[in-house]
Amino acid sequence: MASLIVAPPRLVLASATAFLVAELVDWWLYTRRRRSRSAAIAVSNLGGLVADSVVFVPWAFESLALLPGQLAGKALATVAALGVAAGLTARRRGGVLS
């Protein structure tokens, strides 16, 4: 909400559009899960982060030059979050990661 006040309109539009597209892609991929919940989360998150970056970066910066770094950073954050989630799930079940 604060971005409406402080950010240029191009960034606000890019951010809002990227968020909407990414959420729709994430939801669509997750609801088509055929395997485990963890796999569905990983696949939907990957699809969402790619969609978000592919929409946001060119609109916000008028270039694709930053796209590889954007994707790499988001992918690393996703891997870290999935690792934490897997660890918490294993801990809750009282077992080891499998």
PDB file of N, CA, C and O in Angstrom, residues 10-11 49-50 52-74:
ATOM      1  N   ARG A  10       4.799   3.295 -12.757  1.00  0.00           N
ATOM      2  CA  ARG A  10       5.251   2.125 -13.515  1.00  0.00           C
ATOM      3  C   ARG A  10       5.605   0.967 -12.588  1.00  0.00           C
ATOM      4  O   ARG A  10       5.258  -0.189 -12.860  1.00  0.00           O
ATOM      5  N   LEU A  11       6.278   1.254 -11.468  1.00  0.00           N
ATOM      6  CA  LEU A  11       6.639   0.192 -10.525  1.00  0.00           C
ATOM      7  C   LEU A  11       5.415  -0.362  -9.811  1.00  0.00           C
ATOM      8  O   LEU A  11       5.322  -1.563  -9.554  1.00  0.00           O
ATOM      9  N   LEU A  49       7.226 -17.937  -8.913  1.00  0.00           N
ATOM     10  CA  LEU A  49       8.389 -17.031  -8.892  1.00  0.00           C
ATOM     11  C   LEU A  49       8.877 -16.709 -10.290  1.00  0.00           C
ATOM     12  O   LEU A  49       9.288 -15.579 -10.560  1.00  0.00           O
ATOM     13  N   VAL A  50       8.790 -17.667 -11.196  1.00  0.00           N
ATOM     14  CA  VAL A  50       9.176 -17.394 -12.586  1.00  0.00           C
ATOM     15  C   VAL A  50       8.195 -16.407 -13.215  1.00  0.00           C
ATOM     16  O   VAL A  50       8.601 -15.426 -13.847  1.00  0.00           O
ATOM     17  N   ASP A  52       6.254 -14.221 -11.725  1.00  0.00           N
ATOM     18  CA  ASP A  52       6.428 -12.912 -11.097  1.00  0.00           C
ATOM     19  C   ASP A  52       7.616 -12.165 -11.700  1.00  0.00           C
ATOM     20  O   ASP A  52       7.503 -11.003 -12.071  1.00  0.00           O
ATOM     21  N   SER A  53       8.727 -12.848 -11.814  1.00  0.00           N
ATOM     22  CA  SER A  53       9.933 -12.210 -12.342  1.00  0.00           C
ATOM     23  C   SER A  53       9.806 -11.842 -13.812  1.00  0.00           C
ATOM     24  O   SER A  53      10.225 -10.757 -14.224  1.00  0.00           O
ATOM     25  N   VAL A  54       9.233 -12.740 -14.605  1.00  0.00           N
ATOM     26  CA  VAL A  54       9.105 -12.494 -16.045  1.00  0.00           C
ATOM     27  C   VAL A  54       8.170 -11.314 -16.319  1.00  0.00           C
ATOM     28  O   VAL A  54       8.363 -10.576 -17.283  1.00  0.00           O
ATOM     29  N   VAL A  55       7.181 -11.112 -15.463  1.00  0.00           N
ATOM     30  CA  VAL A  55       6.276  -9.976 -15.635  1.00  0.00           C
ATOM     31  C   VAL A  55       6.879  -8.703 -15.044  1.00  0.00           C
ATOM     32  O   VAL A  55       6.882  -7.651 -15.676  1.00  0.00           O
ATOM     33  N   PHE A  56       7.411  -8.789 -13.832  1.00  0.00           N
ATOM     34  CA  PHE A  56       7.864  -7.591 -13.120  1.00  0.00           C
ATOM     35  C   PHE A  56       9.107  -6.943 -13.723  1.00  0.00           C
ATOM     36  O   PHE A  56       9.142  -5.734 -13.937  1.00  0.00           O
ATOM     37  N   VAL A  57      10.138  -7.724 -13.954  1.00  0.00           N
ATOM     38  CA  VAL A  57      11.433  -7.156 -14.361  1.00  0.00           C
ATOM     39  C   VAL A  57      11.344  -6.311 -15.637  1.00  0.00           C
ATOM     40  O   VAL A  57      11.780  -5.156 -15.638  1.00  0.00           O
ATOM     41  N   PRO A  58      10.770  -6.813 -16.720  1.00  0.00           N
ATOM     42  CA  PRO A  58      10.736  -5.960 -17.917  1.00  0.00           C
ATOM     43  C   PRO A  58       9.840  -4.730 -17.765  1.00  0.00           C
ATOM     44  O   PRO A  58      10.157  -3.671 -18.290  1.00  0.00           O
ATOM     45  N   TRP A  59       8.742  -4.855 -17.031  1.00  0.00           N
ATOM     46  CA  TRP A  59       7.869  -3.693 -16.838  1.00  0.00           C
ATOM     47  C   TRP A  59       8.519  -2.661 -15.945  1.00  0.00           C
ATOM     48  O   TRP A  59       8.440  -1.467 -16.195  1.00  0.00           O
ATOM     49  N   ALA A  60       9.152  -3.112 -14.879  1.00  0.00           N
ATOM     50  CA  ALA A  60       9.725  -2.185 -13.904  1.00  0.00           C
ATOM     51  C   ALA A  60      11.013  -1.536 -14.403  1.00  0.00           C
ATOM     52  O   ALA A  60      11.261  -0.360 -14.142  1.00  0.00           O
ATOM     53  N   PHE A  61      11.834  -2.288 -15.109  1.00  0.00           N
ATOM     54  CA  PHE A  61      13.162  -1.796 -15.480  1.00  0.00           C
ATOM     55  C   PHE A  61      13.374  -1.663 -16.985  1.00  0.00           C
ATOM     56  O   PHE A  61      14.462  -1.309 -17.429  1.00  0.00           O
ATOM     57  N   GLU A  62      12.356  -1.991 -17.769  1.00  0.00           N
ATOM     58  CA  GLU A  62      12.417  -1.903 -19.219  1.00  0.00           C
ATOM     59  C   GLU A  62      13.618  -2.637 -19.809  1.00  0.00           C
ATOM     60  O   GLU A  62      14.240  -2.185 -20.768  1.00  0.00           O
ATOM     61  N   SER A  63      13.937  -3.763 -19.203  1.00  0.00           N
ATOM     62  CA  SER A  63      15.069  -4.576 -19.641  1.00  0.00           C
ATOM     63  C   SER A  63      14.942  -5.962 -19.008  1.00  0.00           C
ATOM     64  O   SER A  63      14.355  -6.112 -17.940  1.00  0.00           O
ATOM     65  N   LEU A  64      15.530  -6.944 -19.663  1.00  0.00           N
ATOM     66  CA  LEU A  64      15.578  -8.288 -19.087  1.00  0.00           C
ATOM     67  C   LEU A  64      16.931  -8.577 -18.442  1.00  0.00           C
ATOM     68  O   LEU A  64      17.167  -9.682 -17.971  1.00  0.00           O
ATOM     69  N   ALA A  65      17.802  -7.577 -18.390  1.00  0.00           N
ATOM     70  CA  ALA A  65      19.157  -7.772 -17.872  1.00  0.00           C
ATOM     71  C   ALA A  65      19.177  -8.271 -16.428  1.00  0.00           C
ATOM     72  O   ALA A  65      20.068  -9.029 -16.046  1.00  0.00           O
ATOM     73  N   LEU A  66      18.201  -7.861 -15.633  1.00  0.00           N
ATOM     74  CA  LEU A  66      18.178  -8.248 -14.220  1.00  0.00           C
ATOM     75  C   LEU A  66      17.441  -9.560 -13.968  1.00  0.00           C
ATOM     76  O   LEU A  66      17.424 -10.058 -12.845  1.00  0.00           O
ATOM     77  N   LEU A  67      16.843 -10.122 -15.001  1.00  0.00           N
ATOM     78  CA  LEU A  67      16.037 -11.330 -14.830  1.00  0.00           C
ATOM     79  C   LEU A  67      16.822 -12.525 -14.271  1.00  0.00           C
ATOM     80  O   LEU A  67      16.341 -13.175 -13.328  1.00  0.00           O
ATOM     81  N   PRO A  68      18.016 -12.842 -14.766  1.00  0.00           N
ATOM     82  CA  PRO A  68      18.740 -13.994 -14.211  1.00  0.00           C
ATOM     83  C   PRO A  68      19.014 -13.861 -12.708  1.00  0.00           C
ATOM     84  O   PRO A  68      18.824 -14.813 -11.949  1.00  0.00           O
ATOM     85  N   GLY A  69      19.434 -12.685 -12.280  1.00  0.00           N
ATOM     86  CA  GLY A  69      19.693 -12.481 -10.847  1.00  0.00           C
ATOM     87  C   GLY A  69      18.427 -12.556 -10.017  1.00  0.00           C
ATOM     88  O   GLY A  69      18.420 -13.110  -8.909  1.00  0.00           O
ATOM     89  N   GLN A  70      17.353 -12.010 -10.535  1.00  0.00           N
ATOM     90  CA  GLN A  70      16.055 -12.060  -9.859  1.00  0.00           C
ATOM     91  C   GLN A  70      15.606 -13.507  -9.673  1.00  0.00           C
ATOM     92  O   GLN A  70      15.187 -13.905  -8.592  1.00  0.00           O
ATOM     93  N   LEU A  71      15.705 -14.289 -10.737  1.00  0.00           N
ATOM     94  CA  LEU A  71      15.309 -15.695 -10.662  1.00  0.00           C
ATOM     95  C   LEU A  71      16.211 -16.478  -9.712  1.00  0.00           C
ATOM     96  O   LEU A  71      15.726 -17.295  -8.923  1.00  0.00           O
ATOM     97  N   ALA A  72      17.507 -16.233  -9.768  1.00  0.00           N
ATOM     98  CA  ALA A  72      18.440 -16.949  -8.891  1.00  0.00           C
ATOM     99  C   ALA A  72      18.180 -16.628  -7.426  1.00  0.00           C
ATOM    100  O   ALA A  72      18.144 -17.529  -6.579  1.00  0.00           O
ATOM    101  N   GLY A  73      17.976 -15.362  -7.115  1.00  0.00           N
ATOM    102  CA  GLY A  73      17.711 -14.977  -5.729  1.00  0.00           C
ATOM    103  C   GLY A  73      16.431 -15.579  -5.195  1.00  0.00           C
ATOM    104  O   GLY A  73      16.386 -16.095  -4.076  1.00  0.00           O
ATOM    105  N   LYS A  74      15.390 -15.546  -6.000  1.00  0.00           N
ATOM    106  CA  LYS A  74      14.115 -16.124  -5.573  1.00  0.00           C
ATOM    107  C   LYS A  74      14.216 -17.641  -5.442  1.00  0.00           C
ATOM    108  O   LYS A  74      13.622 -18.235  -4.543  1.00  0.00           O
TER     109      LYS A  74
END
